[in-house]
XYZ file of N, CA and C in Angstrom:
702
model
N 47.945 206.749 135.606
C 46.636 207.193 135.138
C 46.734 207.656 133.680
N 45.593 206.914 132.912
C 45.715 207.624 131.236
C 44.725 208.452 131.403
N 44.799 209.792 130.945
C 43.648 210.549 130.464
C 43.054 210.742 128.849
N 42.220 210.361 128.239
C 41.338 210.850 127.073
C 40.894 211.942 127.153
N 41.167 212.539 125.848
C 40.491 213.802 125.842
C 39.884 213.718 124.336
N 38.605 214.207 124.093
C 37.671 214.287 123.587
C 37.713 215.349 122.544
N 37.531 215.234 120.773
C 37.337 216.311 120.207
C 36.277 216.963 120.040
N 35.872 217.676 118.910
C 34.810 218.580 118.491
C 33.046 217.847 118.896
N 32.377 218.542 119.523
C 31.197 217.965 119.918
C 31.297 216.431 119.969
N 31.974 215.747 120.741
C 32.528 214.673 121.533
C 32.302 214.378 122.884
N 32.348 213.132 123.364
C 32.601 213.644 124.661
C 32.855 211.878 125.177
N 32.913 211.739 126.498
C 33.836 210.448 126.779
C 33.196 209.190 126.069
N 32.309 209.194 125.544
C 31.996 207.856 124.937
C 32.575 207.894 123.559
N 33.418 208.743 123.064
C 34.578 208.563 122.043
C 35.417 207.135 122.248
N 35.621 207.295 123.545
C 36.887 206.407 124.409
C 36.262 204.962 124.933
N 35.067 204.549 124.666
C 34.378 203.689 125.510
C 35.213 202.322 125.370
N 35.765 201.961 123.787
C 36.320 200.658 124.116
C 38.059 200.745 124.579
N 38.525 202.168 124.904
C 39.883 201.866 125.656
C 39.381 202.164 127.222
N 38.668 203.007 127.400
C 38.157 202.882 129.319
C 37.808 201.252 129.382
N 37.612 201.133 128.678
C 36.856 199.675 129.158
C 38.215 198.534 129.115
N 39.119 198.965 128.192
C 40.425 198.170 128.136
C 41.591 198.188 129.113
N 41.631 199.821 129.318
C 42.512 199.965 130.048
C 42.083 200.396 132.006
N 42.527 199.772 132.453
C 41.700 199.917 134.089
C 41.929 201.085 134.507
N 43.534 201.488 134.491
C 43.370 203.047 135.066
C 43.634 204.150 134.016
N 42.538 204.041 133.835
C 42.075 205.462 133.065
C 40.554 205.757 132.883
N 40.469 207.005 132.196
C 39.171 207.581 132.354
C 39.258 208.740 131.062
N 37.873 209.472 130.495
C 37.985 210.085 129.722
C 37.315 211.846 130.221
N 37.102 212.638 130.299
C 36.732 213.700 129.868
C 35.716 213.699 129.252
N 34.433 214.179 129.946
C 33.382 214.147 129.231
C 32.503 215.233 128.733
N 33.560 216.275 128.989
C 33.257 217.598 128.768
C 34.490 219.044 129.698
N 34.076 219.695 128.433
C 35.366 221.071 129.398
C 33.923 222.366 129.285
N 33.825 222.108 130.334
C 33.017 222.717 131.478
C 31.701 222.723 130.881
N 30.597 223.583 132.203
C 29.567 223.210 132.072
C 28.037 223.097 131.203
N 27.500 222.875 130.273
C 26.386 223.090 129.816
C 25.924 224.223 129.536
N 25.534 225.137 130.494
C 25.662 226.605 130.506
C 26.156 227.893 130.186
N 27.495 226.819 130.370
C 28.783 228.349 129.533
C 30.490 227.002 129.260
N 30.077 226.275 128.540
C 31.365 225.189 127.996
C 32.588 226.466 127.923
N 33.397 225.496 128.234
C 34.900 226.823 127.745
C 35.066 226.483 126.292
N 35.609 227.998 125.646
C 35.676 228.173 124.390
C 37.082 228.488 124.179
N 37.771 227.977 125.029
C 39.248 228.215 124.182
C 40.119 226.868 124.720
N 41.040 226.733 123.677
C 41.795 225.565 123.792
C 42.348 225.621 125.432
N 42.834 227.122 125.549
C 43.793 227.329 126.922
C 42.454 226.735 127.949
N 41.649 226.789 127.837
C 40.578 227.117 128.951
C 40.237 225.921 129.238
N 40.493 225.099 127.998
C 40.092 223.228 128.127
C 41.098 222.548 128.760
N 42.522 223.086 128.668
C 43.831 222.572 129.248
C 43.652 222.753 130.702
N 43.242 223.724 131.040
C 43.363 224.206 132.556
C 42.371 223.330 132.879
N 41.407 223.078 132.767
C 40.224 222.329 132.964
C 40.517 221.222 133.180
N 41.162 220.738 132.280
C 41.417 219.150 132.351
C 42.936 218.830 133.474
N 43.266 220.653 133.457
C 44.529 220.115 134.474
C 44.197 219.721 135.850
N 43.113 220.759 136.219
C 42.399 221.085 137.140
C 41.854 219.450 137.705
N 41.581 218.890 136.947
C 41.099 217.217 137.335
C 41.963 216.291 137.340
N 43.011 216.347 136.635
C 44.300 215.474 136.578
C 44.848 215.161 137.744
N 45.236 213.609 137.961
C 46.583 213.668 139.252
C 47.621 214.779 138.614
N 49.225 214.275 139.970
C 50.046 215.383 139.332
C 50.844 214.390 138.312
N 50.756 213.159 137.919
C 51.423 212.308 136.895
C 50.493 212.031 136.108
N 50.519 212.277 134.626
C 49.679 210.960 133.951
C 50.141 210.913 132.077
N 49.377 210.051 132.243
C 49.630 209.866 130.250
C 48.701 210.228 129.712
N 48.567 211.171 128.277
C 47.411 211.861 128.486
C 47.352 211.481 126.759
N 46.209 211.199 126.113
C 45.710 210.974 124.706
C 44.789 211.615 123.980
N 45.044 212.388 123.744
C 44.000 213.287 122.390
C 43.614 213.401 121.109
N 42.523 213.602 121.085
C 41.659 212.847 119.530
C 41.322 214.187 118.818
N 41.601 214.681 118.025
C 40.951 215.459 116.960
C 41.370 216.800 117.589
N 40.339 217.649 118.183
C 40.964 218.832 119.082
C 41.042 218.484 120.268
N 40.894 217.422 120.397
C 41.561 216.856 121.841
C 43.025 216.756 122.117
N 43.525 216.737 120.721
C 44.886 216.508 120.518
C 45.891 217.725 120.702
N 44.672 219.265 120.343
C 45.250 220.328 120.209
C 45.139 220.817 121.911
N 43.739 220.264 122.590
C 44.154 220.423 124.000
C 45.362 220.022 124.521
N 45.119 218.491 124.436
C 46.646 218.036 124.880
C 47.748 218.594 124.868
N 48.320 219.372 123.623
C 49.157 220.290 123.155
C 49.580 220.720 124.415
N 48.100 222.121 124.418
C 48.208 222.988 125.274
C 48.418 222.628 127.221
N 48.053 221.444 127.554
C 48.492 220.898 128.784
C 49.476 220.578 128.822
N 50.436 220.236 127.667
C 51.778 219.967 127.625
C 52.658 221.666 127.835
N 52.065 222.673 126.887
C 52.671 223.789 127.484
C 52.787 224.086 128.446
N 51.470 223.957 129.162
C 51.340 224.911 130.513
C 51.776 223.527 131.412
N 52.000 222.415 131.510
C 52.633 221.761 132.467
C 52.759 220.413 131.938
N 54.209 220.712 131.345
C 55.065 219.459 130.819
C 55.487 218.020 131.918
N 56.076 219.188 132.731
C 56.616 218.312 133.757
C 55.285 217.236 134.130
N 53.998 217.349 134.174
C 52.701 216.284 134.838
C 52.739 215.102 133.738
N 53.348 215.718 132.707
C 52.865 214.605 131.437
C 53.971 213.415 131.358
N 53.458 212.645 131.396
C 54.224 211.435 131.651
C 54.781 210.780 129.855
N 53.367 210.385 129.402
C 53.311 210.018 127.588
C 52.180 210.971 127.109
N 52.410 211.104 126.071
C 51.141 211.855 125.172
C 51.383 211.428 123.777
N 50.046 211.393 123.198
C 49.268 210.286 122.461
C 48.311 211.849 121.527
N 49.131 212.002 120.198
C 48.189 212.848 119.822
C 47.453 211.833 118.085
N 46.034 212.014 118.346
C 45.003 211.450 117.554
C 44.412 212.267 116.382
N 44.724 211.760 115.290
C 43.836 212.414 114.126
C 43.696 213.937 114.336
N 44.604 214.540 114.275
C 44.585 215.800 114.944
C 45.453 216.874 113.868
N 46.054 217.924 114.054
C 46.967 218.728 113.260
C 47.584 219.690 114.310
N 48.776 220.338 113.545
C 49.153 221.594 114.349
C 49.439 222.903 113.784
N 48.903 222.691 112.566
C 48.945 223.877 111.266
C 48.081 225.086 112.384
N 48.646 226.255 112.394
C 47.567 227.344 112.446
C 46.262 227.591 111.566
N 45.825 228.607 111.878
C 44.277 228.723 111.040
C 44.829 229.334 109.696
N 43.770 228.627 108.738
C 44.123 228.506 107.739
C 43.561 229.663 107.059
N 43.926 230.397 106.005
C 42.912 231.382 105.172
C 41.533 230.516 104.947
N 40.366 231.553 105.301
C 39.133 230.778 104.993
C 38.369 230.129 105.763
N 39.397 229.341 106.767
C 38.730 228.447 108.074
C 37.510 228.668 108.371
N 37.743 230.463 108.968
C 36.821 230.444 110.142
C 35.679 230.433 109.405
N 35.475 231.317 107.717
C 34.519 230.993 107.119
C 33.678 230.600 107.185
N 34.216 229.006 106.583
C 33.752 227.753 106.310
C 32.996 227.382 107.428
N 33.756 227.292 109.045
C 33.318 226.964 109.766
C 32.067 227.541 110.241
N 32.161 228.649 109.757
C 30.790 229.832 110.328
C 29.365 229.247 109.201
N 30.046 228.829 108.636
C 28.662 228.562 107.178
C 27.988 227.166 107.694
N 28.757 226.438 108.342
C 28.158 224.864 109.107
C 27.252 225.114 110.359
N 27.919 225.995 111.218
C 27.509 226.684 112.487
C 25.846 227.176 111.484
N 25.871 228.232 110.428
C 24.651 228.475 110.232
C 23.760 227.341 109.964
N 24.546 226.364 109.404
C 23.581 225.125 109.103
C 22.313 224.692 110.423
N 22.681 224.695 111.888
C 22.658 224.854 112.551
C 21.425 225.756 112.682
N 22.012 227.038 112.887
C 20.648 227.995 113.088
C 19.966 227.768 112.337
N 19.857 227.447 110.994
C 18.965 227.861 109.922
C 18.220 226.301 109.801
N 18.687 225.347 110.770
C 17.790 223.949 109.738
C 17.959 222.899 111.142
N 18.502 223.807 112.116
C 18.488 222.837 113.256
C 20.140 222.084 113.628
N 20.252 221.501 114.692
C 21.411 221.166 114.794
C 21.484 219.393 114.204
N 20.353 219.132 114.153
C 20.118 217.426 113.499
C 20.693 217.694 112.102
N 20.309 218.958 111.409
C 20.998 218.934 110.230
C 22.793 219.217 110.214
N 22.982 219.864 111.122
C 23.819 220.479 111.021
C 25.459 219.071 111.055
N 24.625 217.909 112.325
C 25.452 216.985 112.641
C 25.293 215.642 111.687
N 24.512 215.783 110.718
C 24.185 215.065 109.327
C 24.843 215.481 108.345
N 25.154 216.404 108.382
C 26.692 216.896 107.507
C 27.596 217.307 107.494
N 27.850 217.278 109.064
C 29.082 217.160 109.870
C 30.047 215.693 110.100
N 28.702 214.797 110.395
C 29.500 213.612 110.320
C 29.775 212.746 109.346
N 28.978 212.621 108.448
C 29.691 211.115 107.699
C 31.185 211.536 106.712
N 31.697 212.767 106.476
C 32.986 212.220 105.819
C 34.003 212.304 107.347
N 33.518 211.902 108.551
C 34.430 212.029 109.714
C 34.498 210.390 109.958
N 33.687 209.857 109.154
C 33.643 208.396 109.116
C 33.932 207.790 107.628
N 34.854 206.474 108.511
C 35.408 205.999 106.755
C 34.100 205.271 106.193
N 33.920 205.162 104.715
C 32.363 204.886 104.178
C 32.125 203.797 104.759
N 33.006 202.583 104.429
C 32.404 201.432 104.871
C 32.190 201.273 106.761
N 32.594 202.201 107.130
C 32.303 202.435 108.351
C 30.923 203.050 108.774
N 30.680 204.030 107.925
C 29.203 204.747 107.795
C 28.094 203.955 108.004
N 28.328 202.720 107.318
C 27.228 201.227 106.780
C 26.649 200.849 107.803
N 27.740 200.787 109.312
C 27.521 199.644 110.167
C 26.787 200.639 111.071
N 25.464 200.306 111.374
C 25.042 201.355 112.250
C 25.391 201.180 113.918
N 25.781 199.545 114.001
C 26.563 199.697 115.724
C 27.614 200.670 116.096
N 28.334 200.905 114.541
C 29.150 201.904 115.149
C 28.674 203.220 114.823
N 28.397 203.803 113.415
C 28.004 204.796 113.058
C 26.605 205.374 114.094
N 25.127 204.959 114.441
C 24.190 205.523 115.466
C 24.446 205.987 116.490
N 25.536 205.045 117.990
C 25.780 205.609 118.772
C 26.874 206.649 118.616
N 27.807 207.086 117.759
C 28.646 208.026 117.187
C 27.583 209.198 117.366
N 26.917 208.954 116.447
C 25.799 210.465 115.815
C 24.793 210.646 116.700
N 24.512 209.956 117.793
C 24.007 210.369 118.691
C 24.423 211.074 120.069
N 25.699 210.446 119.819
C 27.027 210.810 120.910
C 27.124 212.880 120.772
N 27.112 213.569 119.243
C 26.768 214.507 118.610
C 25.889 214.920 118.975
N 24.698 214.421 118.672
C 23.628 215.198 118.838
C 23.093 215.750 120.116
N 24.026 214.943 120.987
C 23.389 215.298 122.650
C 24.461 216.232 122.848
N 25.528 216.953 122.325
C 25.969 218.086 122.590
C 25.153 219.442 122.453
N 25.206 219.399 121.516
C 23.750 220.360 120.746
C 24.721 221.900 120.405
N 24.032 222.811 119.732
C 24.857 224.218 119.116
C 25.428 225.057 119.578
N 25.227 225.214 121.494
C 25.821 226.095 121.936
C 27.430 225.361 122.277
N 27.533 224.130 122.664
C 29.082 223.058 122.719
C 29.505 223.189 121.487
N 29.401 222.988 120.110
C 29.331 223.509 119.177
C 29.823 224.806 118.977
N 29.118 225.710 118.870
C 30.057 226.776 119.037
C 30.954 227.343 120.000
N 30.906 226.811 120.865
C 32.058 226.787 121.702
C 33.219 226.344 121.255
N 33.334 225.045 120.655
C 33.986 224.288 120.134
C 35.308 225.172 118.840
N 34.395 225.478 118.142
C 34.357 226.206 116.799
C 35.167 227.685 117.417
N 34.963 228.269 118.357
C 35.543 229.716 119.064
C 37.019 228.939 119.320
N 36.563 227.681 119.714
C 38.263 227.412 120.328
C 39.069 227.171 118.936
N 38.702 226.893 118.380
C 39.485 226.291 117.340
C 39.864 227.046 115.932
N 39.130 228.454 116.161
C 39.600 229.293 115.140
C 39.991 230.239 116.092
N 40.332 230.284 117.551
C 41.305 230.966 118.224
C 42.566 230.525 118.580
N 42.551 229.418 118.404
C 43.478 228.449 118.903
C 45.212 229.434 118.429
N 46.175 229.149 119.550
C 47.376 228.969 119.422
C 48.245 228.677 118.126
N 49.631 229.007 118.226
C 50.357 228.830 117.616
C 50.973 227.288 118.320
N 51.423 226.332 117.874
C 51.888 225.381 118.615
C 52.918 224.885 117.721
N 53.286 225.148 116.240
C 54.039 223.784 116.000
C 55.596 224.005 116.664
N 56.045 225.291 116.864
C 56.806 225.436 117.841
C 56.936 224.218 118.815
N 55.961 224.240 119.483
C 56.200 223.056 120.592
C 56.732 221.882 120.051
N 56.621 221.251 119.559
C 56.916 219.592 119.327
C 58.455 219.464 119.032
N 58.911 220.250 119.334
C 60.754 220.137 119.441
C 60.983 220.147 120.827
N 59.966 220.801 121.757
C 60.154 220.963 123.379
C 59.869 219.252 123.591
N 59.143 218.781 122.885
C 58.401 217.346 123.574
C 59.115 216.315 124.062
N 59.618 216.018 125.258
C 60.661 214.696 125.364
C 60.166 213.550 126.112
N 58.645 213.477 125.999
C 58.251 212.312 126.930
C 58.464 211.415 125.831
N 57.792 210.597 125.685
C 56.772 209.098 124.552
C 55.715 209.746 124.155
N 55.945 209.634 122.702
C 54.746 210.120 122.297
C 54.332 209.737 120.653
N 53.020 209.364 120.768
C 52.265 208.265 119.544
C 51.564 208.751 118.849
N 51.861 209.035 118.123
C 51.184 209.814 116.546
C 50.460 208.922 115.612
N 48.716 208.862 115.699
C 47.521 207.693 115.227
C 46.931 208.539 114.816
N 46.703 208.597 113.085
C 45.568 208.545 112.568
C 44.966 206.674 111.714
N 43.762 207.234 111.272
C 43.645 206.679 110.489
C 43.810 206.487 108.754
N 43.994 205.676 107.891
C 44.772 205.840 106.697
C 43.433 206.296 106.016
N 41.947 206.412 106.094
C 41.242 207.246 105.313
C 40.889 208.563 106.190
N 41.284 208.880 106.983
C 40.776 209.787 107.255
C 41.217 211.304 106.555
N 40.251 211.962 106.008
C 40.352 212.807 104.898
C 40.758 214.459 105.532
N 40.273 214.575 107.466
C 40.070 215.611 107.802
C 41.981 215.975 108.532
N 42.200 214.711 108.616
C 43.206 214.700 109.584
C 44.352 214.080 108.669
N 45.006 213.748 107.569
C 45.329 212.435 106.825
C 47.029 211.754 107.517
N 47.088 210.970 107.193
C 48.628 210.444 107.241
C 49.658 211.495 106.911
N 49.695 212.056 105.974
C 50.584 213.142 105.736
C 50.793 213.839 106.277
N 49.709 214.257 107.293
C 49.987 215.403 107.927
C 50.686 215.126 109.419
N 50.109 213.889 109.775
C 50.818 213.023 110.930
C 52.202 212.582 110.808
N 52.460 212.610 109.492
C 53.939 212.111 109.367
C 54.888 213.240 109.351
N 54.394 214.115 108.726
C 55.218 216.032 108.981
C 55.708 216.144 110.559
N 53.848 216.035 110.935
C 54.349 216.544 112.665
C 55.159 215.327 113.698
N 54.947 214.382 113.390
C 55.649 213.222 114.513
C 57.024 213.156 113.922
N 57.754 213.781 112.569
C 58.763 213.845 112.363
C 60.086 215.025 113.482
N 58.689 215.838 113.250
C 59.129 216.680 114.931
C 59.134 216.693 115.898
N 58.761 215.510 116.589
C 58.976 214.915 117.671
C 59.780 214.038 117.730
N 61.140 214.321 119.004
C 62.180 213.385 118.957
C 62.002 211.846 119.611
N 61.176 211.629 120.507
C 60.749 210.404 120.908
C 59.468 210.164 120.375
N 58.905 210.019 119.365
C 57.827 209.678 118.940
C 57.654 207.897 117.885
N 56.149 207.581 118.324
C 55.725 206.470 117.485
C 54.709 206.960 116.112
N 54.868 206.552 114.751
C 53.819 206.888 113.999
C 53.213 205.692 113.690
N 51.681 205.398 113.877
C 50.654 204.369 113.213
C 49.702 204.841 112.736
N 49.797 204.374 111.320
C 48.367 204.440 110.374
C 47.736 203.485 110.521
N 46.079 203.571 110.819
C 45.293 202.512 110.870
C 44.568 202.106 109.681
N 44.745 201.040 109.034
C 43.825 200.888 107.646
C 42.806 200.971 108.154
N 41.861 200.915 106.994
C 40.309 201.464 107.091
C 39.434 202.346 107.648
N 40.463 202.840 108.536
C 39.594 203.780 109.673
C 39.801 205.250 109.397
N 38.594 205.879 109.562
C 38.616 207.572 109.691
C 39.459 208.337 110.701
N 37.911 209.339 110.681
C 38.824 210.309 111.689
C 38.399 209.551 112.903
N 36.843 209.255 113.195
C 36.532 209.090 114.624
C 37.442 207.641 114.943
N 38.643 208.159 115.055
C 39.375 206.377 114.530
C 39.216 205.581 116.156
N 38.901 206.173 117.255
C 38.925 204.961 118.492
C 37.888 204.285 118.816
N 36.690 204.447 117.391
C 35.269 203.810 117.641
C 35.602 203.193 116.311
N 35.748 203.805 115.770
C 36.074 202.949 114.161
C 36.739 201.538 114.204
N 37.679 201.712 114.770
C 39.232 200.344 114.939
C 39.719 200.392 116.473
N 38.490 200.244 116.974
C 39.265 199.960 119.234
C 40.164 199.014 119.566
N 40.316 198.010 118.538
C 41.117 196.987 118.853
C 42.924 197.432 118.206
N 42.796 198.069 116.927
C 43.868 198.367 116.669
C 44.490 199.748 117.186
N 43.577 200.756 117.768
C 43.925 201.811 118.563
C 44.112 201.188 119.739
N 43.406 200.068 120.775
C 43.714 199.635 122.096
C 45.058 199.116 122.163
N 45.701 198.142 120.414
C 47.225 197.594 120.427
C 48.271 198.415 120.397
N 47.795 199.680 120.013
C 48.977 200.914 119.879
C 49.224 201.635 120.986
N 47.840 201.832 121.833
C 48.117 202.326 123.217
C 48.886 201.406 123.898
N 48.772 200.313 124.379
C 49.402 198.744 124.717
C 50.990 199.649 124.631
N 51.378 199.621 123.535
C 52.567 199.042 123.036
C 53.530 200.936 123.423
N 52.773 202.201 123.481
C 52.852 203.190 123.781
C 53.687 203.475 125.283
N 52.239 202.692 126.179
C 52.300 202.685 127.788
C 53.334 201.473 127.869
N 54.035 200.895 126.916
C 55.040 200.282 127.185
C 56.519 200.904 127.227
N 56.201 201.964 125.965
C 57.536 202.763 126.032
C 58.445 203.488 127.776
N 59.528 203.461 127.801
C 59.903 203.953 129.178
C 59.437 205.370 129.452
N 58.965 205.788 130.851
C 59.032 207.333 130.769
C 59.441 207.499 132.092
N 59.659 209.186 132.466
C 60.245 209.304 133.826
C 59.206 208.962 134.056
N 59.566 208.790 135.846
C 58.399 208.810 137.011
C 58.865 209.794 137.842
């Protein structure tokens, strides 16, 4: 079983052209409910453990990646491969939460349509922006989260963990994908952290951003391929 996991106001139609590629798997279409979403990374791990068989290969996109992390802490032994996406493992940065709080107001103050209009397009590479088959259902994919997932989101992620510790513990298979424009997540920073991982793959995808498994499905579907090929226990 592969699991997807979903970043920042995301949710399983991130994953639509590898569910559709790969037969057994499925994505995460949310960490918990509408009403009260969980707001911490730990709280999304348990969540998603909570649904997991007790084996699987698990792939994370953006802070999906930083979930993943955290399911790898709290139960290594279930993880078969892990697949971290356009993602980082830097702690919070001076300023972060700031910044992040000034977008969140975008939000209160002008609506969340504004808020995901200038949230998304540098999360998309430009010439990617153009094509609205991919770029509309993306930004609509957004907009049906709406401000309270959103700030949920945003709580997890300027609470988030210490982790880069971990990636010396890591001994499954594990595939380190961004894309080569992506500005939020870049190559550099993927090449730091998969250097710390002792069984690891690194691929840069030309042209593609951050939302890189809607951007390039065919060249993210050949890397998973070639991933779930690597050996792992059973």
């Amino acid at each position: 079983m592969l699991i997807y996991l979903p970043g920042l106001i995301c949710d399983a139609r991130t994953f639509a052209p590898q569910v559709a590629a790969f037969a057994d798997s499925w994505a995460m279409n949310s960490y918990g409910p509408d009403e009260s979403p969980a707001d911490t990374l730990q709280e999304m791990a348990r969540i998603t453990l909570d649904q997991a068989p007790d084996r699987f290969d698990l792939f994370g996109h953006s802070m999906g990646g930083r979930i993943a992390l955290e399911v790898y802490r709290l139960a290594p032994e279930r993880v078969r491969r892990l697949a971290l996406s356009s993602t980082g493992v830097h702690p919070v940065r001076p300023g972060e939460p700031e910044k992040r709080a000034v977008l969140q107001q975008v939000g209160y103050d002008h609506g969340f349509e504004a808020l995901v209009d200038q949230w998304l397009p540098p999360m998309v590479a430009e010439a990617n922006r153009a094509k609205p088959e991919i770029y509309e259902p993306m930004r609509q994919m957004c907009l049906d989260q709406g401000q309270a997932r959103f700030d949920a989101h945003i709580n997890a992620l300027v609470t988030r963990p210490e982790c880069e510790s971990l990636l010396a513990t890591i001994t499954c298979p594990t595939l380190v994908i961004t894309g080569e424009q992506d500005g939020w997540a870049p190559p550099v920073q993927h090449e730091a952290f998969a250097g710390q991982i002792a069984n690891s793959q690194l691929v840069i995808v030309p042209g593609a951003g951050h939302m890189l498994p809607l951007e390039a499905p065919g060249e993210v579907n050949t890397a998973i391929a070639r991933w779930l090929d690597m050996p792992a226990d059973d």
